[in-house]
């Protein structure tokens, strides 16, 4: 790749690094997963449930842990305030941003508390109150999640003897495969990879130093510094990440 092309890509990375580093981390992570684009991505959700005529919410918005939240008045507040039912330390959220509440025989609703950065349902801004439907996409500022509605409970029949037998056979098979004596090496487990794909961390740093030297020359010629807001340590860090993603992992 020519130095000008590298510089162009590098500047795109810098913008992401400065203004949206979280997005850059996600892009680099997706790069590692190949075609499994969503394999490392957690789907955030809120589910409205009625249990024994008591409304509750099930959600993983708080620290990524799925939990069921009962509230005596059927009101679940969302925002930065630590005292709220769903407290999320996101600087883009208002202290009291919004709330989900339940009305008997009517369903779940969402209300925006005149938040600074807004509340949206399926891309449309919310002004006041709005009824929630199964599958709605909700966004509070930059926090996006799906709302699911569970108001139908079914009691299923007991599993048949045939299914029970298959389950027992599967458990027995798993136990045998997990025993140390049954483990076998993959055919190519002991094979060494070609030397050309064995890249050490030192090689990344060498590439960084060389590119920084070339970049300094371009800055001198253009008279405009390409890195106005990053110090040398930050420049080296982002370049290491830039070069590492272009070299196959060993």
Short mmCIF file of C-alpha atoms in Angstrom, two decimals:
data_model
loop_
_atom_site.label_atom_id
_atom_site.label_comp_id
_atom_site.label_asym_id
_atom_site.label_seq_id
_atom_site.Cartn_x
_atom_site.Cartn_y
_atom_site.Cartn_z
CA UNK A 1 0.00 0.00 0.00
CA UNK A 2 1.34 3.46 -0.93
CA UNK A 3 2.22 5.94 1.81
CA UNK A 4 -0.59 8.31 0.74
CA UNK A 5 -3.18 5.55 1.00
CA UNK A 6 -1.88 4.56 4.41
CA UNK A 7 -2.05 8.15 5.55
CA UNK A 8 -5.67 8.42 4.41
CA UNK A 9 -6.71 5.31 6.33
CA UNK A 10 -4.65 6.42 9.28
CA UNK A 11 -6.45 9.76 9.50
CA UNK A 12 -9.82 7.99 9.48
CA UNK A 13 -8.62 5.88 12.41
CA UNK A 14 -7.48 9.03 14.20
CA UNK A 15 -10.88 10.66 13.93
CA UNK A 16 -12.51 7.57 15.42
CA UNK A 17 -9.83 7.44 18.11
CA UNK A 18 -10.40 11.05 19.13
CA UNK A 19 -14.18 11.28 18.97
CA UNK A 20 -15.59 7.76 19.25
CA UNK A 21 -12.99 5.36 20.60
CA UNK A 22 -15.66 2.84 21.61
CA UNK A 23 -16.76 2.53 17.98
CA UNK A 24 -13.15 2.00 16.89
CA UNK A 25 -12.82 -0.82 19.42
CA UNK A 26 -15.95 -2.44 18.01
CA UNK A 27 -14.67 -2.14 14.43
CA UNK A 28 -11.35 -3.75 15.33
CA UNK A 29 -13.16 -6.51 17.21
CA UNK A 30 -15.45 -7.21 14.26
CA UNK A 31 -12.35 -7.36 12.04
CA UNK A 32 -11.08 -10.27 14.13
CA UNK A 33 -14.34 -12.21 13.94
CA UNK A 34 -14.38 -12.42 10.14
CA UNK A 35 -17.88 -12.98 8.80
CA UNK A 36 -19.36 -13.57 12.25
CA UNK A 37 -20.26 -9.91 12.51
CA UNK A 38 -22.52 -10.12 15.53
CA UNK A 39 -20.79 -12.94 17.41
CA UNK A 40 -19.23 -10.60 19.96
CA UNK A 41 -22.09 -8.16 20.22
CA UNK A 42 -24.61 -8.30 23.06
CA UNK A 43 -28.24 -7.54 22.21
CA UNK A 44 -29.56 -5.11 24.82
CA UNK A 45 -33.21 -5.51 25.72
CA UNK A 46 -36.09 -4.75 28.07
CA UNK A 47 -38.93 -7.26 28.32
CA UNK A 48 -42.30 -6.47 29.89
CA UNK A 49 -43.74 -9.49 31.74
CA UNK A 50 -46.92 -10.12 33.71
CA UNK A 51 -46.37 -12.69 36.46
CA UNK A 52 -49.36 -13.62 38.63
CA UNK A 53 -51.04 -10.36 37.59
CA UNK A 54 -47.93 -8.43 38.69
CA UNK A 55 -46.04 -6.45 36.03
CA UNK A 56 -42.27 -6.59 35.97
CA UNK A 57 -39.37 -5.89 33.62
CA UNK A 58 -36.55 -8.19 32.64
CA UNK A 59 -33.48 -6.41 31.25
CA UNK A 60 -29.71 -6.57 30.76
CA UNK A 61 -29.16 -2.80 30.56
CA UNK A 62 -27.54 -2.61 34.00
CA UNK A 63 -23.91 -3.79 33.75
CA UNK A 64 -24.89 -6.30 31.07
CA UNK A 65 -26.47 -8.65 33.64
CA UNK A 66 -29.95 -10.01 32.99
CA UNK A 67 -32.24 -9.37 35.96
CA UNK A 68 -35.96 -9.16 36.76
CA UNK A 69 -37.15 -5.89 38.27
CA UNK A 70 -40.35 -5.65 40.33
CA UNK A 71 -41.61 -2.17 41.20
CA UNK A 72 -44.70 -1.77 43.42
CA UNK A 73 -46.16 1.10 41.37
CA UNK A 74 -45.21 -0.36 37.98
CA UNK A 75 -42.84 2.51 37.16
CA UNK A 76 -39.24 1.89 36.06
CA UNK A 77 -37.16 5.06 35.73
CA UNK A 78 -34.06 5.21 33.50
CA UNK A 79 -31.13 7.62 33.66
CA UNK A 80 -27.79 8.44 35.27
CA UNK A 81 -29.12 8.92 38.80
CA UNK A 82 -28.01 6.04 41.02
CA UNK A 83 -31.37 5.93 42.79
CA UNK A 84 -33.31 5.02 39.65
CA UNK A 85 -34.68 1.58 38.86
CA UNK A 86 -32.44 1.31 35.79
CA UNK A 87 -29.35 3.38 36.56
CA UNK A 88 -26.81 3.62 33.72
CA UNK A 89 -23.62 5.73 34.08
CA UNK A 90 -23.77 7.02 30.50
CA UNK A 91 -22.74 10.70 30.18
CA UNK A 92 -25.10 11.12 27.23
CA UNK A 93 -28.15 10.26 29.36
CA UNK A 94 -29.95 12.83 31.47
CA UNK A 95 -30.06 12.30 35.23
CA UNK A 96 -33.77 11.45 34.91
CA UNK A 97 -34.01 10.60 31.22
CA UNK A 98 -37.17 8.50 30.76
CA UNK A 99 -39.39 5.85 32.33
CA UNK A 100 -41.31 2.74 31.35
CA UNK A 101 -44.58 2.24 33.21
CA UNK A 102 -47.48 -0.19 33.19
CA UNK A 103 -51.20 0.60 33.10
CA UNK A 104 -53.57 -2.18 34.13
CA UNK A 105 -55.36 -3.77 31.17
CA UNK A 106 -53.66 -1.32 28.80
CA UNK A 107 -50.01 -2.33 28.66
CA UNK A 108 -46.56 -0.76 28.88
CA UNK A 109 -45.79 2.85 28.05
CA UNK A 110 -42.66 4.97 27.62
CA UNK A 111 -42.38 8.59 28.74
CA UNK A 112 -39.56 11.07 28.10
CA UNK A 113 -38.73 13.48 30.95
CA UNK A 114 -37.73 16.31 28.59
CA UNK A 115 -34.25 14.81 28.34
CA UNK A 116 -31.38 16.78 26.82
CA UNK A 117 -30.54 14.28 24.07
CA UNK A 118 -34.00 12.91 23.44
CA UNK A 119 -35.89 9.62 23.42
CA UNK A 120 -36.83 7.74 20.23
CA UNK A 121 -39.00 4.75 19.33
CA UNK A 122 -38.34 3.15 15.95
CA UNK A 123 -36.49 6.31 14.91
CA UNK A 124 -39.31 8.69 15.83
CA UNK A 125 -38.83 11.23 18.65
CA UNK A 126 -40.99 10.78 21.74
CA UNK A 127 -42.76 13.85 23.10
CA UNK A 128 -44.62 12.86 26.23
CA UNK A 129 -46.03 9.31 26.42
CA UNK A 130 -46.14 6.48 23.88
CA UNK A 131 -47.52 2.93 24.00
CA UNK A 132 -44.91 0.20 23.56
CA UNK A 133 -45.33 -2.79 21.26
CA UNK A 134 -43.45 -6.06 21.01
CA UNK A 135 -40.24 -5.56 18.99
CA UNK A 136 -40.01 -1.76 19.35
CA UNK A 137 -36.51 -0.32 19.03
CA UNK A 138 -35.93 2.30 21.73
CA UNK A 139 -33.07 4.80 21.82
CA UNK A 140 -32.29 7.05 24.76
CA UNK A 141 -29.66 9.45 23.40
CA UNK A 142 -27.00 6.94 22.17
CA UNK A 143 -28.27 4.00 24.26
CA UNK A 144 -30.29 1.67 22.02
CA UNK A 145 -32.20 -1.45 23.04
CA UNK A 146 -35.21 -3.56 22.03
CA UNK A 147 -38.48 -3.81 23.92
CA UNK A 148 -40.20 -7.19 24.02
CA UNK A 149 -43.63 -7.93 25.43
CA UNK A 150 -44.44 -11.24 27.12
CA UNK A 151 -48.11 -11.45 28.07
CA UNK A 152 -48.85 -15.03 27.05
CA UNK A 153 -47.92 -18.02 29.24
CA UNK A 154 -48.39 -21.59 28.04
CA UNK A 155 -48.16 -24.81 30.03
CA UNK A 156 -46.47 -27.46 27.91
CA UNK A 157 -46.94 -31.21 28.01
CA UNK A 158 -44.33 -33.41 29.73
CA UNK A 159 -41.45 -34.60 27.54
CA UNK A 160 -42.03 -37.99 25.94
CA UNK A 161 -40.01 -41.10 26.98
CA UNK A 162 -38.26 -40.93 23.59
CA UNK A 163 -36.99 -37.40 24.28
CA UNK A 164 -35.89 -38.39 27.80
CA UNK A 165 -33.94 -41.34 26.37
CA UNK A 166 -32.21 -39.09 23.81
CA UNK A 167 -31.32 -36.62 26.54
CA UNK A 168 -29.75 -39.34 28.69
CA UNK A 169 -27.81 -40.71 25.70
CA UNK A 170 -26.53 -37.23 24.89
CA UNK A 171 -25.36 -36.71 28.49
CA UNK A 172 -23.54 -40.04 28.48
CA UNK A 173 -21.85 -39.21 25.18
CA UNK A 174 -20.74 -35.80 26.47
CA UNK A 175 -19.20 -37.39 29.57
CA UNK A 176 -17.12 -39.77 27.45
CA UNK A 177 -15.89 -36.99 25.16
CA UNK A 178 -14.92 -34.84 28.14
CA UNK A 179 -12.71 -37.51 29.75
CA UNK A 180 -8.92 -36.84 29.40
CA UNK A 181 -8.24 -40.28 27.90
CA UNK A 182 -10.59 -39.63 25.00
CA UNK A 183 -9.02 -36.35 23.90
CA UNK A 184 -7.09 -36.47 20.64
CA UNK A 185 -4.90 -33.94 19.00
CA UNK A 186 -6.12 -32.31 15.83
CA UNK A 187 -4.18 -33.51 12.74
CA UNK A 188 -2.38 -30.19 12.33
CA UNK A 189 -2.08 -29.33 16.03
CA UNK A 190 1.70 -29.84 16.13
CA UNK A 191 2.39 -28.28 12.76
CA UNK A 192 4.34 -25.03 12.72
CA UNK A 193 2.90 -22.12 10.84
CA UNK A 194 4.92 -20.63 8.00
CA UNK A 195 7.42 -18.07 9.19
CA UNK A 196 5.80 -15.32 7.12
CA UNK A 197 2.70 -15.23 9.35
CA UNK A 198 4.60 -15.29 12.64
CA UNK A 199 4.63 -11.66 13.59
CA UNK A 200 5.97 -10.49 16.92
CA UNK A 201 4.89 -7.41 18.81
CA UNK A 202 8.30 -5.91 18.05
CA UNK A 203 7.49 -6.02 14.34
CA UNK A 204 4.41 -3.89 14.93
CA UNK A 205 6.48 -1.29 16.75
CA UNK A 206 9.09 -1.27 13.97
CA UNK A 207 6.32 -0.63 11.45
CA UNK A 208 5.01 2.15 13.66
CA UNK A 209 8.37 3.89 13.91
CA UNK A 210 8.98 3.68 10.17
CA UNK A 211 5.54 5.03 9.33
CA UNK A 212 5.86 7.88 11.82
CA UNK A 213 9.11 8.93 10.15
CA UNK A 214 7.44 8.92 6.73
CA UNK A 215 4.46 10.77 8.15
CA UNK A 216 6.70 13.51 9.60
CA UNK A 217 8.20 14.07 6.16
CA UNK A 218 4.74 14.46 4.65
CA UNK A 219 3.78 16.93 7.38
CA UNK A 220 6.86 19.01 6.64
CA UNK A 221 6.02 19.08 2.93
CA UNK A 222 2.35 19.92 3.41
CA UNK A 223 2.96 22.41 6.23
CA UNK A 224 -0.13 21.06 8.04
CA UNK A 225 0.25 18.65 10.93
CA UNK A 226 -1.92 15.58 10.52
CA UNK A 227 -2.15 14.98 14.27
CA UNK A 228 -3.18 18.21 15.99
CA UNK A 229 -4.74 16.66 19.10
CA UNK A 230 -2.77 13.50 19.87
CA UNK A 231 0.55 13.22 21.68
CA UNK A 232 3.36 10.91 20.59
CA UNK A 233 2.24 8.09 22.89
CA UNK A 234 -1.31 8.14 21.53
CA UNK A 235 -0.01 8.28 17.97
CA UNK A 236 2.16 5.23 18.56
CA UNK A 237 -0.70 3.34 20.18
CA UNK A 238 -3.17 3.89 17.37
CA UNK A 239 -0.54 3.08 14.74
CA UNK A 240 0.30 -0.20 16.46
CA UNK A 241 -3.36 -1.12 16.27
CA UNK A 242 -3.54 0.06 12.66
CA UNK A 243 -0.59 -2.11 11.57
CA UNK A 244 -1.64 -5.14 13.62
CA UNK A 245 -5.02 -5.39 11.84
CA UNK A 246 -3.29 -5.57 8.44
CA UNK A 247 -1.13 -8.58 9.38
CA UNK A 248 -2.68 -12.07 9.62
CA UNK A 249 -2.85 -13.45 13.14
CA UNK A 250 -0.50 -16.40 13.71
#
